[in-house]
Amino acid sequence: MPELPDASALPSRLTPRQFDRWNDLATASADADRDVIAPFTGEAFAAAPESMPEDVERAVADAREAQSRWASRGFDARTDVLERFHDLVLDRREELLDVMQLETGKSRGDAYVEVMDIAMTVRYYATRVADQLASERRRAALPGVSKARVHYDPVGVVGVIAPWNYPLTLAIGDAIPALLAGNTVVLEPAEETPYTALAIVELLREAGLPHDAFQVVTGDGATLGDPLIERVDYVSFTGSTAVGRQIAAKAGEELVDCSLELGGKNPIYVRPDVDVDTAVDRAIGAAFSNAGQLCISGERLYVHEDAYDEFKTRFVDAVGDLDLGTEYAYGDSIGSLISQSQLDRVQRHVADARDRGATVEVGGEARPDVGPYFYAPTVLTDLPADATAACEETFGPVVGMEPVESDADAIREANDTDYGLHAAVFSADVDRARAIAREIDAGSVSVNDGYVTSWAATDAPMGGVKDSGLGRRHGPEGVKRFTEQQAISTTRAVPLDPVRGPTSLEAKVLAVGLKLWRHVPFLR
Ligand code: NAD
């Protein structure tokens, strides 16, 4: 049994006993555990149970057993449970924020965004899922003679594999529509963030979710991934492009459907007609929220040359004024990176940029005076196109800025990447900004905002093109992926008996009929 954490290592609202309770909620049978590090201090604060492949097998088997009973409850009963969960997340938010901050080192504001997001996601799907998945009539072979209906059935057990950067949103955000559609879920959270996932299980069960309908296997992703993909009926993965490719390969081998929400190298374009102060403010939000550890974060900033000098001066000044902090309290400071390896990656990108002649306008150094993994918000200019920070995802508080000559130049630069997750365009001319957005290869584009506008539009699909992923979350697309679609067609007469085949006269009549058919609007 993992030892209880020392109370002095915890924020004041959390108690060692709570961790004991959460540890019991993991599906883990071996007597093994894994240290969980608090990024604010770099110290282990608890040891979480280490699930093994046999635990995955048990979790999926139990989830499968529970699935038909959960599905048979119907939309209203399932919605009631998720709405109670919604209320519990809001009521217990301070405790949840503490857990998220403790294991990720993010600021309270960044953690709060996750609570809001879950409330919005539950509300959105709870009020729409019954309509989105209602059986529907489709156009039949011969209107009036035949009928076609489509039914949406749960796929069964959904495996959710989540990263550490938004441990609440990305662990349960996709599971919400999956559960509402009548599936059960086995969640594999990131090694760094088991306790937010276990806190979710506690709240879901308190809200009335049957015991086995949502289970969490904590431990090594590389060990648990294959056994999970071998057994579930759908895989919802969020994480890096490199691991996403492995998931896709394994899912292909198993012929299991999957969605892959992967990395980005997201561009921001600032047109010359903007209000510079507003654009500076929002670009800071785009680049430095969650210390830049955000898949839709802006890492490449293109500013029209007519506004470049003014924008650069104000942007660099404002970035230099940003505070870093380790408080378990609301405020406007930026949090820590999650780990030494994340700090190493950021330092590597900035060192490579310097070596290749880039200018560090502000930042460019670790901040061990604040905490072991803190890094100063950084702006780079003169960044060569082949620098690592120009083409690979940094996933930290670093943005490369450069002037562009025209909209066309900005679009060319924005698209010069293997990624295509998100983009932002700032302009007083909204129609022009929307037209530019249509030219950018990205799954979503925010106009006059860094990313919140896109993410919060829960009714609109969200996902990546190119190396940023496959499939979409949010909107009807985000729940239909968790269903099998069955089409049932009935007829009073078939137009053609395929065994007997048409006579030559029938073939002629049919050909004329098919030609005419195209011109009869009501039959098309
Ligand atoms: P990661 O790919 O290293 O890990 C993601 C998850 O996969 C973790 O739970 C990990 O344990 C698990 N995992 C690792 N190897 C596995 C394997 N072989 N089989 C199965 N599971 C395995 O990513 P990360 O470092 O945790 O997260 C950061 C990345 O996630 C960034 O690239 C970021 O852009 C991306 N991300 C994308 C989105 C999106 O919506 N597109 C959202 C958040 C983060």
XYZ file of C-alpha atoms and ligand atoms in Angstrom:
568
model
C 0.000 0.000 0.000
C 1.464 3.420 -0.903
C 2.460 5.444 2.148
C 0.333 8.428 3.079
C 1.794 11.761 1.986
C 3.207 14.161 4.530
C 0.611 16.840 5.304
C 3.244 19.584 5.128
C 3.813 18.758 1.434
C 0.152 19.416 0.604
C -1.868 22.581 0.072
C -3.858 23.238 3.225
C -7.231 22.066 1.861
C -5.916 18.557 1.045
C -5.302 15.898 3.671
C -3.172 12.733 3.558
C -6.341 10.642 4.126
C -7.806 12.009 0.918
C -4.896 10.546 -1.026
C -5.473 7.241 0.690
C -9.092 7.312 -0.511
C -8.066 8.268 -4.023
C -5.430 5.510 -4.164
C -8.203 2.991 -3.429
C -10.099 4.166 -6.500
C -7.395 3.146 -8.996
C -7.790 -0.210 -10.717
C -4.455 -1.573 -9.540
C -3.784 -4.886 -7.833
C 0.017 -5.183 -7.606
C 1.894 -3.913 -4.601
C 3.730 -1.346 -6.692
C 3.575 2.406 -6.711
C 5.087 5.421 -8.405
C 6.162 8.750 -6.939
C 4.157 11.770 -7.989
C 6.128 15.027 -8.067
C 4.896 18.495 -7.125
C 6.457 20.782 -9.767
C 6.402 23.803 -7.414
C 8.992 22.054 -5.219
C 10.381 19.241 -7.376
C 9.668 16.875 -4.460
C 7.532 13.721 -4.447
C 4.377 14.393 -2.445
C 2.702 10.979 -2.774
C 3.056 7.555 -4.364
C 0.206 6.465 -6.610
C -0.682 2.833 -7.316
C 0.998 1.387 -10.394
C -1.483 -0.503 -12.573
C -0.270 -3.482 -14.577
C -1.469 -4.952 -17.881
C -3.665 -7.451 -15.983
C -5.398 -4.507 -14.293
C -6.221 -3.087 -17.702
C -7.691 -6.454 -18.643
C -9.840 -6.467 -15.501
C -10.864 -2.825 -15.881
C -12.050 -3.332 -19.464
C -13.835 -6.604 -18.609
C -15.690 -4.947 -15.706
C -16.461 -1.883 -17.814
C -17.842 -4.155 -20.541
C -20.019 -5.958 -18.015
C -21.378 -2.614 -16.791
C -21.923 -1.153 -20.246
C -25.230 -2.720 -21.283
C -26.840 -1.838 -17.937
C -25.591 1.748 -18.220
C -26.792 2.011 -21.825
C -30.208 0.604 -20.906
C -30.776 3.486 -18.478
C -31.551 5.827 -21.367
C -30.540 9.409 -22.048
C -32.487 11.069 -19.240
C -31.057 8.907 -16.463
C -27.521 9.184 -17.831
C -27.870 12.936 -18.167
C -29.058 13.202 -14.538
C -25.843 11.516 -13.378
C -23.589 13.758 -15.449
C -25.465 16.870 -14.343
C -24.959 15.883 -10.701
C -21.272 15.423 -11.533
C -21.302 18.942 -13.075
C -22.622 20.370 -9.795
C -20.105 18.422 -7.714
C -17.200 19.691 -9.844
C -18.376 23.250 -9.200
C -19.049 22.665 -5.477
C -15.672 20.970 -4.882
C -13.729 23.225 -7.207
C -11.251 24.504 -4.620
C -10.128 20.984 -3.762
C -9.899 20.080 -7.457
C -7.891 23.232 -8.180
C -5.485 22.300 -5.372
C -4.948 18.805 -6.796
C -4.412 20.120 -10.299
C -1.972 22.771 -9.118
C -0.177 20.290 -6.875
C 0.559 17.760 -9.608
C 1.007 20.090 -12.618
C 2.447 23.279 -11.090
C -0.023 25.369 -13.098
C -1.481 28.633 -11.824
C -4.868 28.640 -10.121
C -6.319 30.622 -13.028
C -5.183 27.978 -15.521
C -6.660 25.271 -13.298
C -9.932 27.190 -12.957
C -10.315 27.217 -16.742
C -10.537 23.428 -16.576
C -13.392 23.520 -14.077
C -15.277 25.965 -16.282
C -14.610 23.816 -19.304
C -16.097 20.710 -17.692
C -19.209 22.648 -16.664
C -19.634 23.883 -20.244
C -19.032 20.466 -21.783
C -21.548 18.708 -19.525
C -24.138 21.426 -20.071
C -23.673 21.332 -23.836
C -23.945 17.564 -24.272
C -26.537 17.017 -21.531
C -28.986 19.305 -23.314
C -28.299 17.992 -26.829
C -27.141 14.399 -26.786
C -30.612 12.869 -27.038
C -31.277 14.874 -30.213
C -27.785 14.366 -31.619
C -28.082 10.593 -31.273
C -31.801 10.220 -32.018
C -32.586 7.726 -34.761
C -33.094 9.646 -37.954
C -34.720 9.179 -41.296
C -32.426 9.304 -44.320
C -33.192 9.450 -48.004
C -34.119 5.967 -49.210
C -33.469 4.248 -52.556
C -36.914 5.055 -53.960
C -38.766 7.734 -52.024
C -42.328 6.624 -51.377
C -41.454 2.973 -51.960
C -38.628 2.425 -49.497
C -37.476 3.940 -46.186
C -34.093 4.256 -44.510
C -33.377 4.973 -40.841
C -30.057 5.382 -39.043
C -29.569 4.363 -35.411
C -26.678 5.426 -33.160
C -25.583 2.745 -30.718
C -22.780 3.026 -28.163
C -19.578 1.360 -29.338
C -19.095 -0.357 -25.952
C -15.988 0.429 -23.900
C -14.044 3.582 -24.759
C -10.367 3.877 -23.824
C -9.323 7.455 -23.048
C -5.583 8.181 -22.979
C -4.877 11.665 -21.650
C -1.852 13.958 -21.270
C -0.815 15.893 -18.165
C -1.198 19.468 -19.345
C -4.977 19.774 -18.731
C -5.516 16.802 -16.408
C -9.203 17.492 -15.723
C -10.368 18.737 -19.120
C -8.563 16.134 -21.186
C -9.288 13.194 -18.877
C -13.049 13.678 -18.613
C -13.947 16.126 -21.426
C -14.048 13.357 -24.032
C -15.420 10.800 -21.575
C -18.520 12.971 -20.970
C -20.016 12.475 -24.458
C -18.815 8.859 -24.463
C -20.708 8.146 -21.221
C -23.794 10.086 -22.291
C -23.893 8.025 -25.497
C -24.143 4.877 -23.337
C -20.533 3.721 -23.313
C -18.391 2.915 -20.338
C -14.845 4.271 -20.083
C -11.381 3.157 -18.996
C -9.070 6.114 -18.506
C -5.282 6.004 -18.669
C -4.138 9.385 -17.309
C -0.584 10.646 -17.692
C 1.933 9.298 -15.169
C 2.394 12.836 -13.807
C -1.276 13.466 -12.988
C -2.992 10.412 -11.469
C -4.738 12.263 -8.651
C -6.883 14.607 -10.737
C -8.088 11.476 -12.559
C -8.832 9.673 -9.296
C -10.638 12.736 -7.920
C -12.839 12.569 -11.038
C -13.743 8.928 -10.300
C -14.725 9.878 -6.773
C -17.044 12.645 -7.981
C -18.548 10.504 -10.768
C -19.391 7.724 -8.306
C -20.803 10.219 -5.835
C -22.953 11.549 -8.669
C -24.410 8.070 -9.139
C -22.308 6.604 -11.937
C -22.222 2.805 -11.552
C -18.962 1.620 -10.003
C -17.424 -0.036 -13.077
C -18.654 2.427 -15.690
C -15.590 4.663 -15.361
C -12.273 3.218 -14.267
C -8.780 4.585 -14.013
C -5.553 2.671 -14.573
C -2.618 4.665 -13.241
C 0.963 4.000 -14.239
C 3.242 3.759 -17.212
C 1.501 4.711 -20.460
C 3.865 2.739 -22.663
C 3.112 -0.422 -20.622
C -0.647 0.039 -20.345
C -1.338 1.409 -23.845
C -1.189 -1.799 -25.868
C -3.292 -3.931 -23.522
C -5.863 -1.137 -23.446
C -6.049 -0.731 -27.224
C -6.283 -4.515 -27.658
C -9.452 -4.649 -25.553
C -11.488 -1.470 -25.985
C -13.894 -0.617 -28.793
C -12.657 2.939 -29.403
C -9.549 4.893 -28.414
C -9.702 8.617 -27.688
C -6.078 9.753 -27.475
C -4.736 13.202 -26.656
C -0.982 13.696 -26.580
C 2.105 14.092 -28.696
C 2.280 13.367 -32.406
C 5.043 10.794 -31.803
C 2.927 8.705 -29.412
C -0.167 9.359 -31.546
C 1.508 7.562 -34.441
C 2.132 4.523 -32.196
C -1.489 4.557 -31.042
C -2.699 4.752 -34.657
C -0.472 1.828 -35.654
C -1.736 -0.335 -32.796
C -5.357 0.689 -33.405
C -4.892 -0.228 -37.071
C -3.555 -3.632 -36.107
C -6.574 -4.201 -33.835
C -9.021 -2.558 -36.273
C -10.229 -0.294 -33.518
C -11.433 3.186 -34.415
C -9.638 6.110 -32.794
C -9.393 9.875 -32.590
C -5.975 11.471 -32.184
C -5.700 14.984 -30.756
C -2.009 15.753 -31.202
C 0.568 18.523 -31.134
C 0.687 21.909 -32.837
C 3.019 24.721 -33.848
C 0.300 27.303 -33.970
C 0.614 30.611 -35.823
C -0.796 33.975 -34.763
C -1.120 36.672 -37.431
C -1.506 40.342 -36.455
C -2.729 42.602 -39.277
C -1.707 46.285 -39.358
C -5.223 47.604 -38.659
C -5.438 46.215 -35.113
C -5.718 48.022 -31.839
C -2.171 47.204 -30.742
C -2.799 47.091 -26.986
C -5.677 44.640 -27.363
C -3.698 42.469 -29.773
C -0.689 42.462 -27.410
C -2.890 41.437 -24.509
C -4.538 38.590 -26.398
C -1.301 37.389 -27.976
C 0.118 37.089 -24.457
C -2.868 34.944 -23.494
C -2.329 32.838 -26.615
C 1.377 32.248 -26.016
C 1.741 32.034 -22.247
C -1.451 30.461 -20.839
C -0.552 27.372 -18.817
C 3.110 28.442 -19.214
C 2.763 27.653 -22.933
C 1.979 23.988 -22.217
C -1.182 24.110 -24.256
C -1.720 22.285 -27.542
C -3.447 25.312 -29.115
C -0.902 27.779 -27.750
C 0.524 30.303 -30.242
C 4.227 29.598 -30.745
C 4.777 31.555 -33.993
C 3.815 35.220 -34.068
C 3.666 36.972 -37.458
C 3.108 40.720 -37.359
C 2.493 42.877 -40.428
C 5.550 45.063 -41.012
C 3.467 48.263 -40.801
C 2.632 47.466 -37.172
C 5.727 45.442 -36.298
C 7.898 47.983 -34.470
C 5.112 49.305 -32.269
C 3.737 45.837 -31.566
C 7.177 44.429 -30.783
C 8.035 47.179 -28.286
C 4.774 46.829 -26.400
C 4.692 43.027 -26.582
C 8.245 42.576 -25.300
C 7.617 45.076 -22.471
C 4.389 43.354 -21.471
C 5.987 39.890 -21.539
C 8.829 41.190 -19.371
C 6.232 42.372 -16.829
C 4.622 38.931 -16.434
C 4.918 37.425 -12.938
C 5.708 33.850 -12.062
C 4.356 32.301 -8.890
C 3.725 29.214 -6.789
C 0.645 30.368 -4.885
C -2.353 28.130 -4.303
C -4.424 31.267 -4.715
C -6.127 33.234 -7.474
C -3.937 35.861 -9.114
C -2.375 36.702 -12.420
C 0.948 34.911 -12.175
C 2.181 32.211 -14.557
C 2.869 28.734 -13.231
C 5.663 26.213 -13.575
C 6.573 23.765 -16.291
C 5.600 20.289 -15.191
C 8.950 18.532 -15.001
C 12.676 18.598 -15.464
C 12.290 16.952 -18.885
C 9.885 19.680 -19.997
C 12.319 22.338 -18.732
C 15.180 20.575 -20.567
C 13.183 20.652 -23.790
C 12.469 24.384 -23.502
C 16.107 25.132 -22.671
C 17.256 23.023 -25.626
C 14.998 24.942 -28.025
C 16.183 28.341 -26.771
C 19.872 27.320 -26.765
C 19.547 26.039 -30.335
C 17.841 29.307 -31.366
C 20.674 31.351 -29.809
C 23.313 29.178 -31.491
C 21.675 29.830 -34.844
C 21.673 33.591 -34.381
C 18.246 34.311 -32.895
C 17.830 37.304 -30.593
C 16.324 36.744 -27.149
C 14.233 39.902 -26.716
C 13.118 38.985 -23.208
C 13.344 35.912 -20.952
C 15.505 33.098 -22.234
C 16.417 31.644 -18.858
C 15.233 29.216 -16.221
C 13.928 30.738 -12.967
C 15.081 28.375 -10.183
C 14.606 31.294 -7.780
C 10.822 30.746 -8.196
C 10.759 26.951 -8.486
C 12.870 24.133 -9.956
C 11.064 23.929 -13.331
C 10.083 27.562 -13.886
C 11.117 29.268 -17.125
C 10.843 32.974 -17.908
C 8.309 33.955 -20.602
C 10.477 34.364 -23.683
C 10.257 36.203 -27.005
C 12.659 35.304 -29.815
C 13.266 37.289 -32.998
C 15.576 36.669 -36.000
C 14.723 32.993 -35.572
C 16.011 31.012 -38.584
C 13.408 28.801 -40.251
C 15.408 25.664 -39.500
C 15.805 26.386 -35.761
C 14.142 23.779 -33.551
C 11.999 26.473 -31.914
C 10.766 27.547 -35.355
C 9.569 24.160 -36.526
C 9.088 21.786 -33.572
C 6.514 22.164 -30.829
C 8.259 23.738 -27.803
C 5.305 23.334 -25.422
C 6.628 26.031 -23.121
C 6.579 29.826 -22.611
C 8.493 30.659 -25.776
C 7.226 32.495 -28.849
C 9.108 33.355 -32.043
C 8.123 36.686 -33.607
C 8.787 37.973 -37.130
C 7.481 40.630 -39.513
C 5.527 39.733 -42.660
C 4.991 41.910 -45.721
C 1.408 41.056 -46.544
C -1.558 38.814 -45.803
C -0.317 36.416 -48.461
C 3.101 36.295 -46.816
C 1.463 35.583 -43.434
C -0.653 32.772 -44.873
C 2.416 31.222 -46.532
C 4.368 31.351 -43.262
C 1.426 30.045 -41.226
C 1.096 27.018 -43.495
C 4.825 26.290 -43.601
C 4.613 23.574 -40.938
C 3.845 19.877 -40.612
C 1.220 20.735 -37.997
C -2.297 22.122 -38.403
C -4.048 22.336 -35.056
C -5.017 25.944 -34.449
C -4.319 29.490 -35.663
C -5.298 33.004 -34.600
C -5.838 36.073 -36.793
C -6.154 39.604 -35.378
C -7.692 42.372 -37.474
C -10.214 45.214 -37.265
C -11.571 43.912 -40.572
C -13.343 40.772 -39.394
C -14.432 39.715 -42.881
C -10.858 39.917 -44.117
C -9.647 38.003 -41.035
C -12.212 35.264 -41.705
C -11.121 35.067 -45.329
C -7.490 34.700 -44.209
C -8.560 32.025 -41.729
C -10.061 30.029 -44.608
C -6.612 29.989 -46.258
C -4.837 28.609 -43.180
C -4.439 24.835 -42.883
C -5.692 24.355 -39.331
C -8.590 22.478 -37.738
C -9.747 25.663 -35.992
C -8.959 29.370 -36.223
C -9.778 32.075 -33.676
C -10.427 35.569 -34.992
C -9.415 38.384 -32.629
C -8.654 35.973 -29.812
C -5.765 33.658 -28.982
C -7.704 30.389 -28.629
C -10.465 30.639 -26.007
C -13.097 31.620 -28.576
C -12.488 28.427 -30.521
C -12.171 26.057 -27.576
C -15.252 27.450 -25.832
C -17.428 27.056 -28.946
C -18.387 23.576 -27.733
C -20.870 23.113 -30.575
C -18.104 23.445 -33.177
C -15.778 20.534 -33.961
C -12.192 20.851 -32.805
C -9.158 18.874 -33.932
C -6.135 18.908 -36.160
C -5.163 18.511 -39.789
C -1.788 17.244 -41.073
C 0.367 15.910 -38.189
C -1.955 17.438 -35.580
C -4.331 14.533 -35.591
C -7.352 12.643 -36.793
C -10.984 13.109 -35.801
C -12.759 15.835 -33.886
C -13.951 16.501 -30.350
C -16.845 18.849 -29.432
C -20.111 19.289 -31.310
C -22.169 16.434 -32.779
C -18.937 15.056 -34.289
C -17.510 14.712 -30.771
C -20.247 12.329 -29.630
C -21.047 10.469 -32.859
C -17.477 9.127 -32.908
C -18.402 7.068 -29.837
C -21.247 5.311 -31.665
C -21.751 2.536 -34.159
C -24.143 3.633 -36.840
C -26.647 1.096 -38.074
C -28.780 1.752 -41.148
C -32.070 -0.121 -41.588
C -33.769 0.119 -44.972
C -37.199 -1.280 -45.744
C -39.011 -1.502 -49.049
C -42.375 -2.388 -50.529
C -40.822 -3.118 -53.927
C -37.275 -3.426 -55.260
C -36.486 -1.486 -58.431
C -34.453 -4.306 -59.880
C -33.998 -7.984 -59.156
C -30.183 -8.357 -59.160
C -30.325 -12.127 -59.761
C -32.606 -12.065 -62.784
C -31.076 -8.827 -64.079
C -32.829 -6.397 -66.447
C -34.051 -7.335 -69.922
C -32.680 -5.183 -72.689
C -35.916 -3.146 -72.764
C -35.860 -2.674 -68.960
C -32.216 -1.590 -69.158
C -33.135 1.099 -71.713
C -36.109 2.340 -69.709
C -34.039 2.422 -66.536
C -31.225 4.381 -68.200
C -33.706 7.003 -69.438
C -35.330 7.068 -66.000
C -31.963 7.584 -64.259
C -31.110 10.446 -66.616
C -34.426 12.160 -65.949
C -34.190 11.514 -62.217
C -31.227 13.898 -61.894
C -33.502 16.728 -63.120
C -36.414 16.147 -60.723
C -35.549 18.222 -57.648
C -37.879 16.414 -55.275
C -36.373 13.015 -56.134
C -32.697 14.015 -56.054
P 2.547 12.036 -24.600
O 2.188 11.677 -25.985
O 3.933 11.783 -24.136
O 1.602 11.259 -23.567
C 0.196 11.321 -23.652
C -0.386 10.113 -22.928
O 0.005 8.941 -23.618
C 0.101 9.933 -21.499
O -0.974 9.449 -20.724
C 1.138 8.843 -21.607
O 1.239 8.072 -20.432
C 0.527 7.991 -22.710
N 1.462 7.153 -23.449
C 2.783 7.337 -23.660
N 3.269 6.326 -24.439
C 2.217 5.519 -24.723
C 2.047 4.348 -25.505
N 3.077 3.782 -26.150
N 0.821 3.806 -25.585
C -0.225 4.368 -24.969
N -0.137 5.483 -24.211
C 1.067 6.049 -24.100
O 2.131 13.558 -24.428
P 2.339 14.497 -23.164
O 3.760 14.872 -23.063
O 1.658 13.893 -21.971
O 1.441 15.763 -23.593
C 1.939 16.792 -24.367
C 1.538 16.621 -25.815
O 0.132 16.486 -25.923
C 1.905 17.834 -26.669
O 2.419 17.401 -27.894
C 0.562 18.520 -26.868
O 0.483 19.328 -28.023
C -0.357 17.359 -26.939
N -1.729 17.773 -26.634
C -2.641 17.819 -27.647
C -3.938 18.269 -27.383
C -4.984 18.373 -28.483
O -6.148 18.525 -28.150
N -4.624 18.308 -29.742
C -4.280 18.653 -26.087
C -3.318 18.597 -25.098
C -2.047 18.149 -25.374
